[in-house]
Short mmCIF file of C-alpha atoms in Angstrom, two decimals:
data_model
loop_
_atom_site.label_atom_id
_atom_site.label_comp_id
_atom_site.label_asym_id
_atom_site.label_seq_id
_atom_site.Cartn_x
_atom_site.Cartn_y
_atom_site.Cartn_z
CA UNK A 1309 -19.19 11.09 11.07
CA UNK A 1310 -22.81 10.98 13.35
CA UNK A 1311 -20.86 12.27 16.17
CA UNK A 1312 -19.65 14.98 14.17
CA UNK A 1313 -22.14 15.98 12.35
CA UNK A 1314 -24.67 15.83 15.97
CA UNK A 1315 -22.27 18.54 17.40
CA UNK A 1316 -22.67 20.84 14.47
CA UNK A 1317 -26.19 20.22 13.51
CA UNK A 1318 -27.62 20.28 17.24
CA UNK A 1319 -27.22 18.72 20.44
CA UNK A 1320 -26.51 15.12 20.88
CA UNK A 1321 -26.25 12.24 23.41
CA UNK A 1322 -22.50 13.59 24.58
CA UNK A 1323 -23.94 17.00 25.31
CA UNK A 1324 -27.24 16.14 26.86
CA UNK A 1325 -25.28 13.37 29.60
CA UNK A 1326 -22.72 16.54 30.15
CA UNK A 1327 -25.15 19.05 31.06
CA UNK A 1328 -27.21 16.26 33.32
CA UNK A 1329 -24.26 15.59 35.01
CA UNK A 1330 -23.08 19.47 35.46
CA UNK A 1331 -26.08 20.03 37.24
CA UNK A 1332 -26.70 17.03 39.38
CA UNK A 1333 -23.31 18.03 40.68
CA UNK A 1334 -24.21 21.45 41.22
CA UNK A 1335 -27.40 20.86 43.01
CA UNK A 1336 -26.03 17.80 45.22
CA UNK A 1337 -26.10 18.37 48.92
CA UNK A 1338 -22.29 17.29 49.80
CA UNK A 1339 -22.01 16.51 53.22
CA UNK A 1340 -19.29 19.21 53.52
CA UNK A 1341 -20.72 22.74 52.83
CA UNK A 1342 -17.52 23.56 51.35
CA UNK A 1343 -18.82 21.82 48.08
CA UNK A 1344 -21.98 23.27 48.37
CA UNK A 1345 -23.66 25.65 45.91
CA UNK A 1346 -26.64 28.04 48.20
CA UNK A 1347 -28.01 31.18 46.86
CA UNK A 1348 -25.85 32.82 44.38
CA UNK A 1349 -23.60 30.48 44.32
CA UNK A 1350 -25.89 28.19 41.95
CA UNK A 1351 -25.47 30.95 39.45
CA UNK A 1352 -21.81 30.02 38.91
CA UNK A 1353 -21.76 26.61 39.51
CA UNK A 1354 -24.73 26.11 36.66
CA UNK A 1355 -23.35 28.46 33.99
CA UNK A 1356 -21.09 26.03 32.62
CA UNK A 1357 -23.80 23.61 31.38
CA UNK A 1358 -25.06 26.33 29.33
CA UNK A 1359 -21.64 26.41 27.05
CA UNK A 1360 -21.03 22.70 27.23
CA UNK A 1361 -23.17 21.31 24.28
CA UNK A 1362 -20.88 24.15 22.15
CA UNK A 1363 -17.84 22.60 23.03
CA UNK A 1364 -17.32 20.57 19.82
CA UNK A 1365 -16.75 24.09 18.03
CA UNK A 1366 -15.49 26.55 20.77
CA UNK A 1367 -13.91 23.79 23.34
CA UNK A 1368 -11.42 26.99 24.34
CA UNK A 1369 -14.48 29.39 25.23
CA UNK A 1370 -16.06 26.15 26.73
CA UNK A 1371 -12.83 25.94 29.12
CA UNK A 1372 -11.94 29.75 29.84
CA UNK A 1373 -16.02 30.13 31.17
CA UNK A 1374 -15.56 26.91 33.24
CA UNK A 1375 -12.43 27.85 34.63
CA UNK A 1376 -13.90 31.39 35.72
CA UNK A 1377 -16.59 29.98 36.94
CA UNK A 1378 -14.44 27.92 39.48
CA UNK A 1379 -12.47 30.73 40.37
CA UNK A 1380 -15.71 32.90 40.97
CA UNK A 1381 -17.14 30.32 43.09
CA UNK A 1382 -14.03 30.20 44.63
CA UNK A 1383 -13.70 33.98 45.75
CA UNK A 1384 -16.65 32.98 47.89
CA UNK A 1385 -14.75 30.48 49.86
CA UNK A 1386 -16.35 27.47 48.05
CA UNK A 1387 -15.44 24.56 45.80
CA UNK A 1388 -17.67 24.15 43.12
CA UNK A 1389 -17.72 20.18 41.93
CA UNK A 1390 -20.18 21.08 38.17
CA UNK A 1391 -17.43 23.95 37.66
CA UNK A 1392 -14.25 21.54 38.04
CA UNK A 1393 -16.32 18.65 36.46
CA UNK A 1394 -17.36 21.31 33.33
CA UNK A 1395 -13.32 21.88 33.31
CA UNK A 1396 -12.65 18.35 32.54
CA UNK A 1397 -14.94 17.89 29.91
CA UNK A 1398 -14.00 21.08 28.20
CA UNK A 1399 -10.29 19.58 28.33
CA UNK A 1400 -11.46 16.35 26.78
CA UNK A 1401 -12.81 18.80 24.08
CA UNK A 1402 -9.45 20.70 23.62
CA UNK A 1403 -7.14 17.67 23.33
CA UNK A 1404 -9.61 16.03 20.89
CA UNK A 1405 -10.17 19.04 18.91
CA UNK A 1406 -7.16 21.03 18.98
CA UNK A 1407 -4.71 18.69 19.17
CA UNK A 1408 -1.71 17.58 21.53
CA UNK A 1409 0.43 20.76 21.83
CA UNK A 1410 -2.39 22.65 22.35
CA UNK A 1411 -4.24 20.52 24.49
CA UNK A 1412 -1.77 20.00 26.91
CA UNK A 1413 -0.92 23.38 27.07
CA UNK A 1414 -4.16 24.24 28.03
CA UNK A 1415 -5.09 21.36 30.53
CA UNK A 1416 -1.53 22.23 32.20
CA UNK A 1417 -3.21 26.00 32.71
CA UNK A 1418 -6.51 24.16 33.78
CA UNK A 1419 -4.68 22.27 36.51
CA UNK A 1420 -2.92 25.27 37.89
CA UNK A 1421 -5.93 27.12 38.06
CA UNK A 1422 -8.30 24.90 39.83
CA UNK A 1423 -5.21 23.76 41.75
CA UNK A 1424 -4.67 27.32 42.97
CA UNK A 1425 -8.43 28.02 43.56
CA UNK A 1426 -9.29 25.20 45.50
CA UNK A 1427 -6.44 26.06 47.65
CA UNK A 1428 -7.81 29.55 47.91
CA UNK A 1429 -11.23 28.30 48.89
CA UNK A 1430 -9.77 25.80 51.99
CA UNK A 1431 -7.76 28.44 53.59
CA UNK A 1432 -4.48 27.27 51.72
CA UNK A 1433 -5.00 23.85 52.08
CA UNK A 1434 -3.70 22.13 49.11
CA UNK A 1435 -3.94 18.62 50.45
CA UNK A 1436 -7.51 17.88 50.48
CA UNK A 1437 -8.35 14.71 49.47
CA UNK A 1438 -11.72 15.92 47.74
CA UNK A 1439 -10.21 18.74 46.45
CA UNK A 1440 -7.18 16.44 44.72
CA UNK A 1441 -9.66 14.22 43.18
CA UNK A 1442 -11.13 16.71 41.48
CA UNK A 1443 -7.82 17.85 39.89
CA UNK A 1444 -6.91 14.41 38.89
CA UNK A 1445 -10.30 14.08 37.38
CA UNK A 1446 -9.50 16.73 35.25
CA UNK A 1447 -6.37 15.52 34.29
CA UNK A 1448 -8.05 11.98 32.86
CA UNK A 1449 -10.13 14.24 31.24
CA UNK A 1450 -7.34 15.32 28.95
CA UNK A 1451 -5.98 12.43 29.08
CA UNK A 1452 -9.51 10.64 27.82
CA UNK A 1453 -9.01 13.51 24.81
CA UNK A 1454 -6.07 12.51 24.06
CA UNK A 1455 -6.66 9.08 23.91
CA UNK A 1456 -9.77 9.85 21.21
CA UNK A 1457 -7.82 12.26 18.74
CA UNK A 1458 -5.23 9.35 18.52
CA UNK A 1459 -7.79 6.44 17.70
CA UNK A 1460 -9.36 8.83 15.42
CA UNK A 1461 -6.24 9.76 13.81
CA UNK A 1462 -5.40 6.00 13.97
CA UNK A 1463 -8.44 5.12 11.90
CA UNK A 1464 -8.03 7.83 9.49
CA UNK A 1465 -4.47 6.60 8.62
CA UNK A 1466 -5.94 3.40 8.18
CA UNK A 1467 -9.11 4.09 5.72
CA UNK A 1468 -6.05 6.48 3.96
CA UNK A 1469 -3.86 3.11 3.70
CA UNK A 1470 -6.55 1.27 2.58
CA UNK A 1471 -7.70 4.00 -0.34
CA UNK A 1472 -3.96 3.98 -1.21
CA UNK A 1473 -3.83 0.38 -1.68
CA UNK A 1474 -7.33 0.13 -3.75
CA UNK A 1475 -6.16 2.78 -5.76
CA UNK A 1476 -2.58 1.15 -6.13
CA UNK A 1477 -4.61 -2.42 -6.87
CA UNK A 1478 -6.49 -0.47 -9.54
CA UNK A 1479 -3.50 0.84 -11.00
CA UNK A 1480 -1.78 -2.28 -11.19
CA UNK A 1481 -4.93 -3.74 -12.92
CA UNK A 1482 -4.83 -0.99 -15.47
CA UNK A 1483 -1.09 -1.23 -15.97
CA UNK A 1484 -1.58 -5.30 -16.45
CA UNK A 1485 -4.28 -4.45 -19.10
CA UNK A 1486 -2.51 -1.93 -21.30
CA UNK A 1487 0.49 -4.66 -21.02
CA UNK A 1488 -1.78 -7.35 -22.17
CA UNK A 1489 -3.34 -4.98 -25.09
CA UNK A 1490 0.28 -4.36 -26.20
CA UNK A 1491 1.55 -7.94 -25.95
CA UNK A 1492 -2.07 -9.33 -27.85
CA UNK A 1493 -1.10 -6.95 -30.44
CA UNK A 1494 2.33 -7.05 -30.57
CA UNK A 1495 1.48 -11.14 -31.38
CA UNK A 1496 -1.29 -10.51 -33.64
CA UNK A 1497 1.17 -8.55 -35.92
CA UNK A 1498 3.63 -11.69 -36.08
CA UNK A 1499 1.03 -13.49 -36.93
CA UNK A 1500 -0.84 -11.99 -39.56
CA UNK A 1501 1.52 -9.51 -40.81
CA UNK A 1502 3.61 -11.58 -43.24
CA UNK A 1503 0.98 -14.26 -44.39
CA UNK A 1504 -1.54 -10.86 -45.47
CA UNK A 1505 1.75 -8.81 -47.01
CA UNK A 1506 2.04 -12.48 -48.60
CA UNK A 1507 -1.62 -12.87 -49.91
CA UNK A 1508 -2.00 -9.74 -51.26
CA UNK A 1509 1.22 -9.68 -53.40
CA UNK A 1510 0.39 -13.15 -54.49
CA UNK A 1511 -3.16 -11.75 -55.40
CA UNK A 1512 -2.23 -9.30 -57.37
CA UNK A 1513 0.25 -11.40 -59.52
CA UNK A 1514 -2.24 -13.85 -60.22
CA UNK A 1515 -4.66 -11.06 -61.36
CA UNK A 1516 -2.13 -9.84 -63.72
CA UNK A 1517 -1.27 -12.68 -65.00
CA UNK A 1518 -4.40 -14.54 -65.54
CA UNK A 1519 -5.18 -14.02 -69.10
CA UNK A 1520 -1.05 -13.82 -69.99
CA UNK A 1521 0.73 -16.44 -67.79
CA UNK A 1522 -2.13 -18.78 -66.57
CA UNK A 1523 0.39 -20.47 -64.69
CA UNK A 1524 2.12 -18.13 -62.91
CA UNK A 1525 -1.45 -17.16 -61.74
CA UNK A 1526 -2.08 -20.33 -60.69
CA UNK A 1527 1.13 -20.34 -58.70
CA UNK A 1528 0.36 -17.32 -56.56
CA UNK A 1529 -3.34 -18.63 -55.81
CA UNK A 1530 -1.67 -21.88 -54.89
CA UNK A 1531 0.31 -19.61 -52.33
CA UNK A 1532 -2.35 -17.53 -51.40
CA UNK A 1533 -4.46 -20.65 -50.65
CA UNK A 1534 -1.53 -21.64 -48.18
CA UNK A 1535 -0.94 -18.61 -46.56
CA UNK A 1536 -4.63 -18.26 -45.72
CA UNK A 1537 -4.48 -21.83 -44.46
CA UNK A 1538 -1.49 -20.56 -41.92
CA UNK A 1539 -2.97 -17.18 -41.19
CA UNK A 1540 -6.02 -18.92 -40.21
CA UNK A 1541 -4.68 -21.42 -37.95
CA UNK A 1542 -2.41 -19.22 -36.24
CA UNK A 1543 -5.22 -17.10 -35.48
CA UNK A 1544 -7.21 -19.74 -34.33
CA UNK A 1545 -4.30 -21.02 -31.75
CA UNK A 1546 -3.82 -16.98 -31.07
CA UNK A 1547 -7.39 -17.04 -29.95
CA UNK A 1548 -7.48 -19.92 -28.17
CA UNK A 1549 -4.37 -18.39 -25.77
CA UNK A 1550 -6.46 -15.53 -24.82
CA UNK A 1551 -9.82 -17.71 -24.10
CA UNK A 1552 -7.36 -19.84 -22.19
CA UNK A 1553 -8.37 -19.73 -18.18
CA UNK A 1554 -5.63 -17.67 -16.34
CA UNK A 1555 -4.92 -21.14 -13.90
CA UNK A 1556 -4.93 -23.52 -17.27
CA UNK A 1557 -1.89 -24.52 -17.86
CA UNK A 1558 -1.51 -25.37 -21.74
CA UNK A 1559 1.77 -24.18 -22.05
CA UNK A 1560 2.60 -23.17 -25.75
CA UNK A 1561 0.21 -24.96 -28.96
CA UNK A 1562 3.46 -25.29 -30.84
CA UNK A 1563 6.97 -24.57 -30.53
CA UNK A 1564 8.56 -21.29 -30.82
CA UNK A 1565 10.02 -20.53 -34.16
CA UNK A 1566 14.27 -19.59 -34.06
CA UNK A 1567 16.96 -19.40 -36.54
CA UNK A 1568 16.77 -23.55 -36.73
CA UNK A 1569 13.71 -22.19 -38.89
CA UNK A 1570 15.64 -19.88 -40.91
CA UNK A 1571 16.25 -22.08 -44.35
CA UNK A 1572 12.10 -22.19 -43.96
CA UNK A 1573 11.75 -18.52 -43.89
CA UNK A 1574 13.30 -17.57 -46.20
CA UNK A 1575 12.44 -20.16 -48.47
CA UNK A 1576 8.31 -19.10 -47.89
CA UNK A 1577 9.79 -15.23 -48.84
CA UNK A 1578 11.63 -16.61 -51.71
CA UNK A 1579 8.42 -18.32 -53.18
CA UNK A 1580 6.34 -14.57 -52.80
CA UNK A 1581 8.98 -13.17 -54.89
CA UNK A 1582 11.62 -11.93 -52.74
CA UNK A 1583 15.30 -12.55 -53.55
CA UNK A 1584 17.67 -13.14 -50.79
CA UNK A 1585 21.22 -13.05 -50.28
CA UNK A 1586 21.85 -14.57 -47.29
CA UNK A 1587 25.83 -14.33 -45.80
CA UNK A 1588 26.02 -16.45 -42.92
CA UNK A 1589 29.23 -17.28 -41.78
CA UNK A 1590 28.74 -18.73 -38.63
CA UNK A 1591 25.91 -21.29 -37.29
CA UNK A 1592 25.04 -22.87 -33.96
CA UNK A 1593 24.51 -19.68 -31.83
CA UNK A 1594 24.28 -20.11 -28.06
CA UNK A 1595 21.00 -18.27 -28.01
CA UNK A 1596 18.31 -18.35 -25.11
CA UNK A 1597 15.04 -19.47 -26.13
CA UNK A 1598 13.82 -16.15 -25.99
CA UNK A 1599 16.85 -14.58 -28.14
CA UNK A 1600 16.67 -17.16 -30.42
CA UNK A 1601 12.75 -16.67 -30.95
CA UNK A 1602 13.42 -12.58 -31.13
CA UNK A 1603 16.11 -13.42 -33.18
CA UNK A 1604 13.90 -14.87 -35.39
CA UNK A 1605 10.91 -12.18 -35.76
CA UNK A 1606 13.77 -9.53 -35.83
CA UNK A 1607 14.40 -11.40 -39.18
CA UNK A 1608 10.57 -12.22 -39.86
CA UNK A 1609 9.87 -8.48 -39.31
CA UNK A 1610 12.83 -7.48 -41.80
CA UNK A 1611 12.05 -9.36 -44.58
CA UNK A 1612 8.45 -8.21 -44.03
CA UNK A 1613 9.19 -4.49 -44.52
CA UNK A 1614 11.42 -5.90 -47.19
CA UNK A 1615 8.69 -7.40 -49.30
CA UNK A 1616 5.90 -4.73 -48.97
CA UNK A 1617 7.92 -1.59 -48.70
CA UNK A 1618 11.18 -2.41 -50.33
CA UNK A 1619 11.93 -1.99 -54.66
CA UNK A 1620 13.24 -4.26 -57.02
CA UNK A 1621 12.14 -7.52 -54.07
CA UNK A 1622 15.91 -8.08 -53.08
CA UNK A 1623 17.17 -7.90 -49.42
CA UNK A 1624 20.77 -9.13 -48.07
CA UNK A 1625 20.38 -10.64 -44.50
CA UNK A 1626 23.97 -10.88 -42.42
CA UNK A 1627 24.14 -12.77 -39.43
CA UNK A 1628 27.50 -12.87 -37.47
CA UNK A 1629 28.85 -12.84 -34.19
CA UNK A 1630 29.98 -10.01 -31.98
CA UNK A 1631 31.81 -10.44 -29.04
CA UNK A 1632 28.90 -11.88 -26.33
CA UNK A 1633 26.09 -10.89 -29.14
CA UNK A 1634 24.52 -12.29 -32.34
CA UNK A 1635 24.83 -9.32 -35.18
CA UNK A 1636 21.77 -9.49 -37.60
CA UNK A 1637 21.61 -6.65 -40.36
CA UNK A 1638 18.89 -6.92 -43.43
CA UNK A 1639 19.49 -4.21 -45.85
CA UNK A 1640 17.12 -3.54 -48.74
CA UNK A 1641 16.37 -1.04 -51.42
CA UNK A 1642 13.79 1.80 -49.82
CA UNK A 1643 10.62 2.85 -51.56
CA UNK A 1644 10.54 6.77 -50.82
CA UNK A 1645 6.80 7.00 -49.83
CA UNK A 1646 4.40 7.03 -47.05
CA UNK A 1647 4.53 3.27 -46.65
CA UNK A 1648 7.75 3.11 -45.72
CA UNK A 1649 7.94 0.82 -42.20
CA UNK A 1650 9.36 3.74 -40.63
CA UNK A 1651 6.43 5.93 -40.88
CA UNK A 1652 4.41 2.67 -39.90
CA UNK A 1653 6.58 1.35 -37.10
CA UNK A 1654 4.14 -0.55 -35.45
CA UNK A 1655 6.09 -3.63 -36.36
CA UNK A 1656 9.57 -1.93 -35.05
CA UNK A 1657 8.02 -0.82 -32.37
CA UNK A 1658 6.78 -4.39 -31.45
CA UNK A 1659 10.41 -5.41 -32.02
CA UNK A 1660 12.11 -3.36 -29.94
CA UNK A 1661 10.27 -3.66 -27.03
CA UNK A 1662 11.18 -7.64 -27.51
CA UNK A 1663 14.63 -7.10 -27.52
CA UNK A 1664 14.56 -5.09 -24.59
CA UNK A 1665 13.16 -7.81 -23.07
CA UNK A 1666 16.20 -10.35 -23.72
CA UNK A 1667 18.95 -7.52 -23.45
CA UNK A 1668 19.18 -6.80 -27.16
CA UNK A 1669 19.29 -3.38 -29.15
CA UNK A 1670 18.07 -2.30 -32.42
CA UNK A 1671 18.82 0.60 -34.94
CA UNK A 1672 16.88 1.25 -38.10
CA UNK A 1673 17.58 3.45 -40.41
CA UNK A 1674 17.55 5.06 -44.10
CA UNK A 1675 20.49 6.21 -46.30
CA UNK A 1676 20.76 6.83 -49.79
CA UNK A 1677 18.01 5.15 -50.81
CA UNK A 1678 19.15 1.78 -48.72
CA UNK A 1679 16.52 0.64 -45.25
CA UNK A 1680 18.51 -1.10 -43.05
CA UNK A 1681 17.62 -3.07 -39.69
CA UNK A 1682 20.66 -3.99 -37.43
CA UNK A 1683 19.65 -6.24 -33.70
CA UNK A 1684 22.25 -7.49 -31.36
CA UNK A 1685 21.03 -10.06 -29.34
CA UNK A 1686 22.88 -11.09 -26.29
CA UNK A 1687 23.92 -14.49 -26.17
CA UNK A 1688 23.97 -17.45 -23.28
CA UNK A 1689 27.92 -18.41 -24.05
CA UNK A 1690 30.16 -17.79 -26.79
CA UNK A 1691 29.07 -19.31 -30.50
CA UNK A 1692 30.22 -22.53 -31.55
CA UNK A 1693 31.71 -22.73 -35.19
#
């Protein structure tokens, strides 16, 4: 701060008006020569404007040398106005500085003091009116420091609380992105993920078979022609989401996908090659929108891993109901290498975090050569038969 850094540095405005004004009362001819300082006496009465622009860093010094100097002056029978005035200003000092305990420790000693010393000086009169003016000029002096520590302190809580809340707006901001990085990818990977497992499976059938089964090639181009076509245009409605204005509201491009789209997908995994046994014994769950759709990438995911990770291209897929949940388990034969989706887990990872979001659970897991993928998904009422 100027003011600050004006006391430390050299004198400023503050010190320069207190050691005018320490003076002026020192060398003013008061109509009563008790208040006088003659001779000697200016000796006293002017030594506390030499220790008043130091204040700022010794404010205790700055009082004990104005309080002796009112006591010396009066020994001589005199009041010395510069000396009490210099006592109030070094209290202002000590309050601000030091604090309150301190501070009012310290002006309580000042009062006594010059209380005790103007008495001395009138003979024992401790009623003077001049005299008590003095005193309670010294007490507003604390009182003045007191009143500047606390706005101080007041504005320093306030720039704090205001830091605070920047740095809590810039953590929320950076929170809010790493949520929106995760939730981008989390949907890039149900969108792309099973159309590119799809076209490069379907690629490399219709290379092998190109000079032996010219149809079957022409088959899996066929399907690698469509899933491009969907990869591309889910991408394209992905990307126009995030260009989207944050006010625009476009709602979704197309509905969400649930287990009304089930016969759908598995029919698109059947025609890449995968066989499915499907055992589905009950229909019509009373899903959320938001289960249903999980419910519907849990199996999307599944049959993903399935397909690219899984031997011999069979899967079972179970779907039954569990008290107030929807059961879904997809086992398939494991491939024992690094592929395997629960080294990658990106996917699962993706998935889980979804179901926590609706209230579900998920457990993967390997045995005996068997990947399996069980999610409960909590649902809005019990299911209908």
């Amino acid at each position: 701060m100027p003011t600050t850094r004006a006391r430390r540095d050299g004198f400023g405005m503050s010190d320069l008006l207190a050691v005018a004004l320490i003076v002026f009362f020192a060398v003013l001819p008061f109509p009563d020569e008790t208040f006088r300082a003659e001779g000697m006496l200016l000796i006293p009465a002017l030594a506390p404007a030499l220790i008043m622009p130091f204040r700022g860093r010794w404010p205790i010094t700055a009082l004990v040398v104005s309080l002796a100097c009112v006591v010396a002056v009066a020994a001589s029978g005199s009041i010395s106005p510069s000396a009490l005035l210099a006592v109030a200003i070094a209290c202002f000092a000590v309050v601000d500085r030091l604090g309150r305990r301190i501070g009012l420790l310290s002006l309580g000693i000042s009062v006594a003091v010059a209380f005790l010393a103007d008495a001395w000086a009138l003979g024992g009169d401790l009623l003077d009116a001049t005299a008590l003016q003095f005193i309670l000029i010294i007490i507003l002096g604390g009182a003045l420091g007191d009143t500047a520590r606390s706005r101080r302190e007041f504005i320093a809580a306030m720039t704090e609380r205001a830091e605070r809340a920047e740095r809590s707006r810039d953590d929320e901001a950076r929170r809010r992105v790493a949520e929106d990085r995760v939730r981008i990818a989390r949907d890039l990977h149900d969108v792309v993920a099973h159309q590119i497992a799809v076209i490069s499976l379907n690629a490399g059938v219709a290379s092998t078979s190109l000079e032996t089964r010219p149809e079957r090639a022409q088959e899996a181009l066929a399907t690698v022609r469509n899933a491009s076509r969907t990869v591309l245009a889910d991408i394209g409605g992905l990307m126009t989401l995030l260009r989207a204005e944050p006010d625009d509201d476009q709602g979704e491009l197309r509905p969400q996908s649930g287990l009304g789209d089930l016969e759908t997908l598995l029919s698109g995994f059947r025609a890449a090659g995968l066989r499915i046994d499907l055992r589905d014994p009950h229909r019509g769950f009373a899903l959320s929108p938001a289960g249903d759709h999980v419910a519907y990438l849990v199996l999307h995911e599944a049959l993903t891993n399935a397909h690219k990770h899984g031997r011999g291209g069979t899967a079972t897929v179970a779907l039954r109901a569990e008290g107030a949940a929807v059961h879904l388990t997809i086992v398939n034969p494991a491939a024992d290498d690094a592929s395997s989706p629960l080294r990658a887990g990106h996917g699962l990872r993706g998935l889980q975090e979804r179901l926590t979001a609706v209230g579900g659970a998920m457990h993967v897991g390997s045995d005996g050569g068997v990947f399996s993928l069980e999610a409960w998904i909590p649902t809005e009422t019990a299911p209908t038969s």
